[in-house]
Coordinates of C-alpha atoms and ligand atoms in Angstrom, one line a residue:
M1 CA -16.1 -33.4 50.2
D2 CA -19.4 -34.6 51.2
K3 CA -21.8 -35.6 48.8
I4 CA -25.2 -33.3 48.7
L5 CA -28.2 -35.4 48.5
N6 CA -31.6 -35.0 47.1
C7 CA -34.3 -33.8 49.6
V8 CA -37.5 -35.6 49.3
G9 CA -40.2 -35.7 51.8
G10 CA -37.7 -34.7 54.6
D11 CA -35.2 -37.2 53.8
F12 CA -32.0 -37.1 52.1
V13 CA -31.6 -39.3 49.2
D14 CA -28.6 -40.8 47.6
S15 CA -28.1 -42.2 44.3
D16 CA -25.4 -44.1 42.2
Q17 CA -24.8 -41.2 39.9
T18 CA -23.0 -38.0 41.0
I19 CA -22.8 -34.7 39.3
V20 CA -19.9 -32.8 40.0
T21 CA -19.3 -29.0 39.3
H22 CA -16.1 -27.1 38.9
N23 CA -15.1 -23.4 39.4
P24 CA -15.3 -21.7 36.1
S25 CA -12.6 -19.4 37.5
D26 CA -10.4 -22.1 38.3
L27 CA -11.1 -25.7 36.7
S28 CA -8.9 -27.5 39.0
E29 CA -11.3 -26.8 42.0
V30 CA -14.4 -29.1 42.6
V31 CA -17.1 -26.9 44.0
G32 CA -19.6 -29.5 44.7
E33 CA -20.8 -33.4 44.4
Y34 CA -24.4 -34.0 44.0
A35 CA -26.5 -36.9 44.1
E36 CA -28.1 -37.2 40.9
A37 CA -32.0 -38.2 40.7
D38 CA -33.7 -40.1 38.1
E39 CA -37.5 -40.5 37.1
T40 CA -38.2 -42.6 39.8
L41 CA -36.9 -40.2 42.6
A42 CA -38.6 -37.6 40.9
A43 CA -41.9 -39.4 41.0
Q44 CA -41.2 -39.9 45.0
A45 CA -40.6 -36.3 45.2
I46 CA -43.9 -35.4 43.4
D47 CA -45.7 -38.1 45.8
A48 CA -44.1 -36.4 48.9
A49 CA -45.1 -33.0 47.8
R50 CA -48.6 -34.3 47.3
S51 CA -48.7 -35.9 50.8
A52 CA -47.7 -32.7 52.3
L53 CA -50.0 -30.5 50.5
D54 CA -53.2 -30.9 52.8
E55 CA -51.4 -29.6 55.9
W56 CA -49.5 -26.6 54.1
A57 CA -52.5 -25.6 52.2
W58 CA -54.4 -25.2 55.4
S59 CA -51.2 -23.5 57.3
G60 CA -52.2 -20.1 58.6
P61 CA -50.6 -16.8 57.5
Q62 CA -48.7 -16.6 60.7
Q63 CA -47.0 -19.9 60.2
R64 CA -46.4 -18.9 56.5
F65 CA -45.0 -15.5 57.4
D66 CA -42.8 -16.7 60.0
I67 CA -41.1 -19.4 58.0
L68 CA -40.6 -16.8 55.1
D69 CA -39.4 -14.2 57.1
G70 CA -36.9 -16.3 58.9
A71 CA -35.8 -18.0 55.5
G72 CA -35.2 -14.4 54.6
A73 CA -33.3 -13.4 57.7
R74 CA -31.3 -16.5 57.4
L75 CA -30.2 -15.7 53.7
L76 CA -29.2 -12.1 54.7
A77 CA -27.0 -13.5 57.7
Q78 CA -25.3 -16.2 55.6
R79 CA -25.0 -14.0 52.3
A80 CA -21.2 -13.7 52.4
E81 CA -20.9 -17.6 52.7
L82 CA -23.6 -18.3 50.1
G83 CA -22.3 -15.6 47.9
A84 CA -19.0 -17.2 47.8
L85 CA -20.5 -20.4 46.9
L86 CA -22.4 -18.8 44.1
A87 CA -19.5 -17.1 42.7
R88 CA -17.3 -20.4 42.7
E89 CA -20.0 -22.4 41.1
E90 CA -21.4 -20.1 38.4
G91 CA -18.6 -17.4 38.0
K92 CA -20.1 -14.1 39.0
T93 CA -18.3 -11.8 40.9
L94 CA -18.1 -12.0 44.5
P95 CA -20.2 -8.6 45.0
E96 CA -22.6 -9.5 42.4
A97 CA -23.1 -12.9 44.2
I98 CA -23.5 -11.4 47.6
G99 CA -26.0 -9.1 45.9
E100 CA -28.1 -12.0 44.6
V101 CA -28.3 -13.6 47.7
A102 CA -29.3 -10.5 49.5
R103 CA -31.9 -9.9 46.8
A104 CA -33.1 -13.5 47.4
A105 CA -33.6 -12.6 51.2
M106 CA -35.7 -9.5 50.3
V107 CA -37.8 -11.7 48.1
F108 CA -38.6 -14.0 51.0
K109 CA -39.3 -11.0 53.3
F110 CA -41.5 -9.5 50.6
F111 CA -43.6 -12.8 50.2
A112 CA -43.8 -13.1 53.8
G113 CA -45.7 -10.1 53.8
E114 CA -47.8 -11.4 51.1
A115 CA -48.7 -14.5 53.1
L116 CA -50.6 -12.0 55.5
R117 CA -52.4 -10.4 52.3
P118 CA -54.0 -13.2 50.4
G119 CA -56.6 -10.8 49.1
G120 CA -60.2 -11.8 48.5
E121 CA -63.6 -9.7 48.1
L122 CA -67.0 -9.9 49.7
L123 CA -69.6 -8.5 47.3
P124 CA -73.5 -8.3 47.5
S125 CA -75.0 -10.4 44.9
V126 CA -77.5 -9.2 42.4
R127 CA -79.9 -11.5 44.0
P128 CA -81.3 -10.3 47.1
G129 CA -80.1 -11.2 50.5
M130 CA -77.2 -13.4 48.8
T131 CA -73.7 -12.4 49.2
V132 CA -70.7 -13.4 46.7
E133 CA -67.2 -14.3 48.4
V134 CA -64.3 -14.4 46.1
T135 CA -61.1 -15.9 47.7
R136 CA -57.9 -17.7 46.6
E137 CA -56.5 -21.4 47.2
P138 CA -53.4 -22.9 46.3
V139 CA -52.8 -24.5 43.0
G140 CA -51.4 -27.7 44.6
V141 CA -48.2 -29.3 43.9
V142 CA -45.8 -27.1 41.8
G143 CA -42.8 -28.1 39.7
L144 CA -40.0 -25.3 39.8
I145 CA -37.4 -25.8 37.0
T146 CA -34.6 -23.4 36.8
P147 CA -31.5 -22.0 35.0
W148 CA -27.8 -21.7 36.0
N149 CA -27.6 -17.9 35.7
F150 CA -29.0 -16.7 38.9
P151 CA -28.9 -20.0 40.7
V152 CA -30.3 -18.5 44.1
A153 CA -32.7 -15.6 43.1
I154 CA -34.8 -17.5 40.6
P155 CA -35.4 -20.4 42.8
A156 CA -35.9 -18.2 45.6
W157 CA -38.6 -16.1 43.8
K158 CA -40.7 -19.0 42.6
I159 CA -40.3 -20.9 46.1
A160 CA -41.3 -17.8 48.1
A161 CA -44.3 -17.1 46.0
A162 CA -45.4 -20.8 45.9
L163 CA -45.1 -21.2 49.6
A164 CA -46.9 -17.8 50.4
C165 CA -50.0 -19.1 48.6
G166 CA -49.9 -22.6 50.0
N167 CA -48.6 -24.6 47.4
T168 CA -45.8 -27.7 47.8
I169 CA -42.8 -27.9 45.7
V170 CA -40.6 -30.1 43.8
L171 CA -37.6 -27.9 42.5
K172 CA -35.5 -28.9 40.0
P173 CA -32.4 -26.6 39.5
S174 CA -29.9 -26.4 37.0
E175 CA -27.4 -29.3 37.1
V176 CA -24.7 -26.5 36.0
A177 CA -25.1 -24.6 39.4
P178 CA -27.0 -26.5 41.8
G179 CA -25.2 -25.7 45.2
C180 CA -27.2 -22.7 46.1
S181 CA -30.4 -24.3 45.6
F182 CA -29.8 -27.1 48.3
A183 CA -28.6 -24.4 50.5
L184 CA -31.8 -22.6 50.0
A185 CA -33.7 -26.0 51.0
R186 CA -31.5 -26.0 54.2
V187 CA -32.3 -22.6 55.0
L188 CA -36.0 -23.2 54.7
R189 CA -35.7 -26.4 56.8
E190 CA -33.9 -24.2 59.5
A191 CA -36.6 -21.6 59.3
G192 CA -39.3 -24.5 60.1
L193 CA -40.6 -25.6 56.8
P194 CA -42.3 -28.8 57.4
A195 CA -40.9 -31.8 55.8
G196 CA -42.1 -32.7 52.0
V197 CA -43.3 -29.2 51.7
L198 CA -40.0 -28.4 49.5
N199 CA -38.5 -31.4 47.8
V200 CA -35.2 -30.8 45.7
V201 CA -34.3 -33.3 43.0
L202 CA -31.2 -32.7 41.0
G203 CA -30.7 -34.3 37.6
Q204 CA -30.4 -33.8 33.8
G205 CA -33.4 -31.6 32.4
A206 CA -34.3 -34.3 29.6
V207 CA -34.7 -36.8 32.5
V208 CA -35.9 -35.2 35.6
G209 CA -37.1 -31.9 34.2
Q210 CA -39.1 -34.0 31.5
A211 CA -40.4 -36.1 34.3
L212 CA -41.8 -33.1 36.2
A213 CA -43.2 -31.6 33.0
A214 CA -44.9 -34.8 31.8
S215 CA -46.6 -35.6 35.3
A216 CA -50.1 -35.4 35.3
Q217 CA -49.7 -35.2 39.4
V218 CA -47.9 -31.9 38.9
D219 CA -50.4 -29.2 39.0
A220 CA -48.3 -26.2 37.8
I221 CA -44.9 -25.8 36.3
S222 CA -42.9 -22.6 36.6
F223 CA -40.1 -22.7 34.2
T224 CA -37.2 -20.3 33.7
G225 CA -34.5 -21.1 30.9
S226 CA -34.2 -21.2 27.2
V227 CA -36.8 -20.7 24.5
A228 CA -36.1 -24.2 23.0
T229 CA -36.7 -25.9 26.6
G230 CA -39.7 -23.8 27.1
H231 CA -41.4 -24.9 24.2
A232 CA -40.6 -28.4 24.7
I233 CA -42.1 -28.3 28.3
R234 CA -45.2 -26.4 27.0
A235 CA -45.7 -29.4 24.7
Q236 CA -45.6 -32.0 27.5
C237 CA -47.5 -29.9 29.7
A238 CA -50.5 -29.5 27.2
G239 CA -51.5 -33.0 27.3
N240 CA -52.1 -32.8 31.1
G241 CA -53.5 -29.2 31.3
T242 CA -50.8 -28.2 33.5
R243 CA -50.8 -24.8 34.4
L244 CA -47.7 -23.1 32.9
Q245 CA -45.7 -20.0 33.4
L246 CA -42.6 -20.0 31.2
E247 CA -39.7 -17.3 31.5
M248 CA -37.3 -17.4 28.5
G249 CA -34.6 -15.5 26.5
G250 CA -34.1 -11.9 25.5
K251 CA -32.6 -10.0 22.8
N252 CA -32.9 -6.8 24.5
P253 CA -32.4 -3.3 23.0
L254 CA -30.7 -0.4 24.4
V255 CA -31.7 2.7 22.5
V256 CA -29.4 6.0 22.7
L257 CA -30.7 9.1 21.3
D258 CA -28.7 12.1 20.2
D259 CA -29.8 14.0 23.1
A260 CA -28.6 11.6 25.8
D261 CA -26.1 12.3 28.3
L262 CA -23.1 10.3 26.7
G263 CA -21.2 9.2 29.8
A264 CA -24.4 7.9 31.3
A265 CA -25.6 6.1 28.2
V266 CA -22.1 4.4 28.1
E267 CA -22.4 3.2 31.7
N268 CA -25.8 1.9 31.1
A269 CA -24.4 0.1 28.0
I270 CA -21.5 -1.4 29.8
N271 CA -23.6 -2.5 32.9
G272 CA -26.4 -4.1 30.8
S273 CA -24.1 -5.8 28.2
F274 CA -21.4 -6.9 30.2
F275 CA -21.9 -7.2 33.9
Q276 CA -22.7 -10.5 35.3
T277 CA -20.7 -11.6 32.3
G278 CA -23.5 -10.8 29.9
Q279 CA -25.5 -13.9 31.3
R280 CA -28.6 -12.0 32.1
C281 CA -32.0 -12.7 30.3
T282 CA -32.2 -8.8 30.6
A283 CA -28.8 -8.1 29.3
S284 CA -28.5 -5.4 26.4
S285 CA -27.3 -7.5 23.7
R286 CA -28.3 -4.8 21.1
L287 CA -27.3 -1.2 21.2
I288 CA -29.1 1.0 19.0
V289 CA -27.6 4.2 18.7
E290 CA -28.8 7.4 16.7
R291 CA -26.7 8.6 13.9
G292 CA -25.3 12.1 15.6
I293 CA -24.0 10.4 18.7
H294 CA -23.0 7.1 17.1
D295 CA -19.4 7.9 16.5
A296 CA -18.9 9.3 20.0
F297 CA -20.5 6.6 21.5
L298 CA -18.4 3.9 19.9
A299 CA -15.2 5.8 21.0
A300 CA -16.5 6.2 24.6
M301 CA -17.5 2.5 24.7
R302 CA -14.0 1.3 23.3
E303 CA -12.2 3.4 26.1
R304 CA -14.4 2.1 28.7
M305 CA -14.0 -1.3 27.5
A306 CA -10.3 -1.1 27.8
Q307 CA -10.7 -0.7 31.5
L308 CA -12.9 -3.6 32.5
R309 CA -11.0 -6.2 34.3
V310 CA -11.9 -9.7 33.6
G311 CA -10.7 -12.4 36.1
H312 CA -11.3 -14.8 38.9
A313 CA -14.7 -14.2 40.8
L314 CA -13.4 -14.3 43.8
D315 CA -10.4 -11.6 43.2
P316 CA -11.6 -8.1 44.5
A317 CA -10.1 -6.5 41.4
T318 CA -12.4 -8.4 39.1
Q319 CA -15.5 -6.5 37.5
I320 CA -16.4 -9.3 34.8
G321 CA -16.1 -13.1 36.1
P322 CA -15.7 -16.1 33.7
V323 CA -18.2 -17.6 31.2
V324 CA -19.8 -20.5 33.0
N325 CA -18.8 -23.1 31.1
Q326 CA -16.8 -24.3 27.9
R327 CA -20.1 -24.9 26.1
Q328 CA -21.0 -21.5 26.4
L329 CA -17.5 -20.0 25.7
A330 CA -17.5 -22.1 22.5
S331 CA -20.8 -21.0 21.6
H332 CA -19.8 -17.2 22.1
Q333 CA -16.8 -17.5 20.0
R334 CA -18.7 -19.4 17.2
Y335 CA -21.3 -16.2 17.1
L336 CA -18.3 -13.7 16.7
Q337 CA -16.6 -15.7 14.1
A338 CA -19.8 -16.0 12.2
A339 CA -20.6 -12.3 12.4
R340 CA -16.9 -11.8 11.2
E341 CA -17.5 -13.9 8.0
D342 CA -20.7 -11.9 7.4
G343 CA -18.4 -8.8 7.2
A344 CA -18.9 -7.5 10.6
E345 CA -16.2 -5.9 12.7
V346 CA -15.5 -7.3 16.3
W347 CA -13.9 -5.2 19.1
G348 CA -12.5 -7.6 21.8
G349 CA -13.9 -11.1 22.5
E350 CA -10.7 -12.6 23.0
V351 CA -10.4 -15.7 25.0
L352 CA -8.0 -14.8 28.0
T353 CA -5.5 -16.8 30.0
R354 CA -5.1 -15.7 33.6
P355 CA -3.3 -17.4 36.3
T356 CA -6.0 -19.8 37.0
R357 CA -7.4 -21.9 34.1
G358 CA -10.9 -20.7 33.5
H359 CA -13.4 -19.6 30.8
F360 CA -12.2 -16.0 30.7
M361 CA -13.5 -14.0 27.6
E362 CA -12.9 -10.3 26.9
P363 CA -16.1 -8.6 26.5
A364 CA -16.9 -7.9 22.7
L365 CA -18.7 -5.3 20.7
V366 CA -20.0 -6.2 17.2
L367 CA -20.3 -3.5 14.6
K368 CA -22.0 -3.3 11.2
A369 CA -23.6 -6.6 11.5
A370 CA -26.8 -6.6 9.5
A371 CA -30.0 -6.4 11.5
S372 CA -31.1 -9.6 10.1
S373 CA -27.7 -11.6 11.0
A374 CA -27.6 -13.9 13.8
I375 CA -25.7 -11.9 16.0
N376 CA -28.7 -9.2 16.2
R377 CA -31.6 -11.9 16.4
E378 CA -30.3 -14.8 18.5
E379 CA -29.5 -14.8 22.3
V380 CA -26.0 -15.3 22.7
F381 CA -26.0 -15.1 26.5
G382 CA -22.7 -13.9 27.2
P383 CA -20.4 -10.7 27.2
V384 CA -21.4 -9.7 23.6
A385 CA -23.3 -6.8 22.4
S386 CA -24.0 -5.5 18.9
V387 CA -24.4 -1.9 17.8
L388 CA -27.0 -1.0 15.2
K389 CA -27.0 2.5 13.7
A390 CA -30.3 4.4 13.5
D391 CA -31.3 7.2 11.5
D392 CA -33.6 8.8 13.7
Y393 CA -36.0 7.8 16.8
G394 CA -38.7 6.4 14.5
H395 CA -36.0 4.1 13.0
A396 CA -34.5 3.1 16.6
L397 CA -38.0 2.2 17.7
A398 CA -38.5 0.0 14.8
L399 CA -35.2 -1.8 15.1
A400 CA -35.8 -2.1 18.9
N401 CA -39.2 -4.0 18.1
D402 CA -37.8 -6.0 15.4
T403 CA -37.1 -9.2 17.3
E404 CA -39.0 -12.5 18.2
F405 CA -38.3 -11.7 22.0
G406 CA -39.8 -9.2 24.2
L407 CA -38.3 -9.0 27.8
S408 CA -36.7 -5.8 28.4
A409 CA -36.1 -2.4 26.5
G410 CA -34.1 0.4 27.5
I411 CA -33.9 4.1 26.2
C412 CA -31.1 6.8 27.1
T413 CA -32.7 10.3 26.2
A414 CA -33.1 13.9 27.9
S415 CA -36.6 14.0 26.2
L416 CA -39.4 13.2 28.5
K417 CA -41.6 13.2 25.4
Q418 CA -39.5 10.5 23.5
A419 CA -39.0 8.4 26.7
Q420 CA -42.9 8.3 27.1
H421 CA -43.5 7.4 23.4
F422 CA -40.9 4.8 24.0
R423 CA -42.5 3.4 27.0
R424 CA -45.9 3.1 25.4
H425 CA -44.8 1.6 22.0
S426 CA -41.8 -0.8 23.0
R427 CA -43.1 -4.1 22.6
S428 CA -41.4 -5.6 25.8
G429 CA -42.4 -6.5 29.3
L430 CA -39.9 -4.0 31.0
V431 CA -38.9 -0.6 29.9
M432 CA -35.9 1.2 31.3
V433 CA -35.6 4.9 31.0
N434 CA -31.9 6.2 31.4
T435 CA -31.1 3.0 33.5
P436 CA -29.6 -0.5 32.2
T437 CA -32.0 -3.1 30.7
A438 CA -30.9 -5.4 33.4
G439 CA -31.2 -4.6 37.4
L440 CA -34.8 -5.2 38.8
D441 CA -36.6 -4.6 41.9
Y442 CA -37.8 -7.4 44.0
H443 CA -41.2 -6.1 44.7
V444 CA -42.8 -5.6 41.3
P445 CA -43.8 -7.7 38.4
F446 CA -41.4 -9.5 35.9
G447 CA -42.0 -10.8 32.7
G448 CA -42.0 -10.3 29.0
R449 CA -43.8 -10.7 25.8
K450 CA -43.6 -12.6 22.6
H451 CA -41.0 -15.5 22.6
S452 CA -39.8 -14.5 26.2
S453 CA -42.6 -15.4 28.2
H454 CA -45.9 -17.3 28.6
G455 CA -48.5 -17.2 31.2
P456 CA -48.7 -14.8 34.3
R457 CA -46.1 -12.4 35.6
E458 CA -43.7 -13.7 38.2
Q459 CA -42.7 -11.4 41.5
G460 CA -44.5 -8.8 43.4
S461 CA -48.1 -9.2 44.3
Y462 CA -48.8 -10.2 40.5
A463 CA -47.1 -13.7 41.4
R464 CA -50.3 -14.9 43.0
E465 CA -52.1 -14.8 39.5
F466 CA -50.0 -17.9 38.8
Y467 CA -49.6 -19.5 42.4
S468 CA -53.3 -19.5 43.2
V469 CA -56.8 -20.4 41.8
V470 CA -59.8 -18.0 42.3
K471 CA -63.0 -19.5 44.0
T472 CA -66.2 -17.7 43.7
A473 CA -68.9 -18.7 46.5
Y474 CA -72.6 -17.6 46.6
I475 CA -73.6 -17.6 50.0
N476 CA -77.6 -17.8 50.8
P477 CA -77.8 -17.5 54.4
Ligands
LIG1 P1 -32.0 -24.4 29.8 O1 -33.2 -24.1 29.0 O2 -31.0 -25.3 29.2 O3 -32.2 -25.2 31.0 C1 -33.0 -24.5 32.0 C2 -33.5 -25.7 33.2 O4 -34.4 -26.5 32.3 C3 -32.4 -26.6 33.7 O5 -32.8 -26.8 35.0 C4 -32.5 -27.8 32.7 O6 -31.9 -28.9 33.4 C5 -33.8 -28.1 32.4 N1 -34.4 -28.6 31.4 C6 -33.5 -28.8 30.3 N2 -34.0 -29.6 29.1 C7 -35.3 -30.0 29.7 C8 -36.5 -30.6 29.4 N3 -36.6 -31.3 28.1 N4 -37.5 -30.9 30.1 C9 -37.5 -30.1 31.5 N5 -36.5 -29.4 31.8 C10 -35.4 -29.3 31.0 O7 -31.4 -22.8 30.0 P2 -30.0 -22.5 30.8 O8 -29.0 -22.7 29.9 O9 -30.0 -23.2 32.3 O10 -30.3 -21.0 31.2 C11 -30.2 -19.9 30.4 C12 -31.4 -19.3 29.7 O11 -32.4 -18.9 30.7 C13 -31.1 -18.1 28.8 O12 -32.0 -18.2 27.6 C14 -31.8 -17.1 29.5 O13 -32.3 -16.0 28.9 C15 -32.8 -17.7 30.3 N6 -33.3 -17.0 31.3 C16 -34.4 -16.3 31.5 C17 -34.7 -15.6 32.6 C18 -35.9 -15.0 32.4 O14 -36.7 -14.6 33.7 N7 -36.7 -14.5 31.5 C19 -34.2 -15.4 33.7 C20 -32.9 -16.2 33.8 C21 -32.5 -16.9 32.7

């Protein structure tokens, strides 16, 4: 197997250290071997991005459109191949993985269009004879630090927005599933992106990620990952005044009211809680169910959960792939054990054996856990959901908002009045009515509140708030 090398200034750079990834569906399979960067290489990558900045910042909209659109077309054409790589390295099922690559392709196509629409305003000045021009300029060198759970889509939506706005990039993908980030860099290179505009360095977060966050030569950092890492990065960036965007965890509620369509509510809960192995920041981890429908909902969930097929990500029969690694699997088991010890009941959650050795786990539903318990307050980030019984809609809304997080919140109801009230009063960045808490469009803003997010929104035309700076010019002819 060829070792995959870091990309710095258009060169492929090796190192003495290697990061090896294994297939979580079959631990006997090595998926990739990657050259591991250190602080020195991270600094070289930042220099390379700085050197490429002037030319890219002044590139025209047509060039940016062509490259971004071309990357999107290439990703679409290669979605089966890249989807298989993603499924092998991260463990989501093949259809989920192909869907993620296709989404990344559409993100590039969307931002190709955005490159043609930089915006701006021409206004009369309040001073006679003068005009005011409001324009946008690139921020400069941006550092992108990304997690393992969407290793194509998240780098894609950061890279595409950054490039459309004329920035140059150092990307530090997750060391858990880096393969697709290098594939993205290759696709952009093939689409004509000049050398040095996108640099990719792989390494440990505490080494390479920290080197990016601490560098005074990086103008902005966009990070997606856990709250703990996000807060550490915030402290690093504060000293340099680095522009910062953090997208972090969730403890997302799905409220099911008595008047909901039971079958649809159960499908929304199954999808939001367990698909993609529950490894989504928008996953429904708290199912808040009104008293009148509670028992019927639980019975239907039990029946539906028994039908879910957990297995190898490339097996066409599989609906739920493995957990990404042993560390996450052990963490999920600890959460379930703690819930049992606190008096909760747990359905499912067993570690499963399959013909190949992998991190397979049955989806778990936790019942009767106190709203204050860890399982209801901390992000588990796996196929685990907890059910909370609500006395009425008001109680359900209060439970939904009773969290340090505020990413996505859903409601299942036939009442437009309740749905609208929930939309207005949910303290979250995303509200989902009669649809799962996870599963998003690619052309609209994305982000949360409270500990889930910091800084401007990602995606859609709102992404330019982070990736550009506004200049106001007064012209006295
Ligand atoms: P993580 O915080 O462990 O790692 C994320 C990235 O940060 C990795 O590239 C890692 O190497 C790097 N990193 C780690 N320590 C660092 C440091 N000290 N300085 C700089 N970089 C460092 O998160 P993860 O386990 O990869 O991903 C799971 C988390 O991501 C979950 O909490 C999930 O909710 C969150 N997530 C959020 C969103 C969102 O958009 N809100 C989307 C996907 C995932």
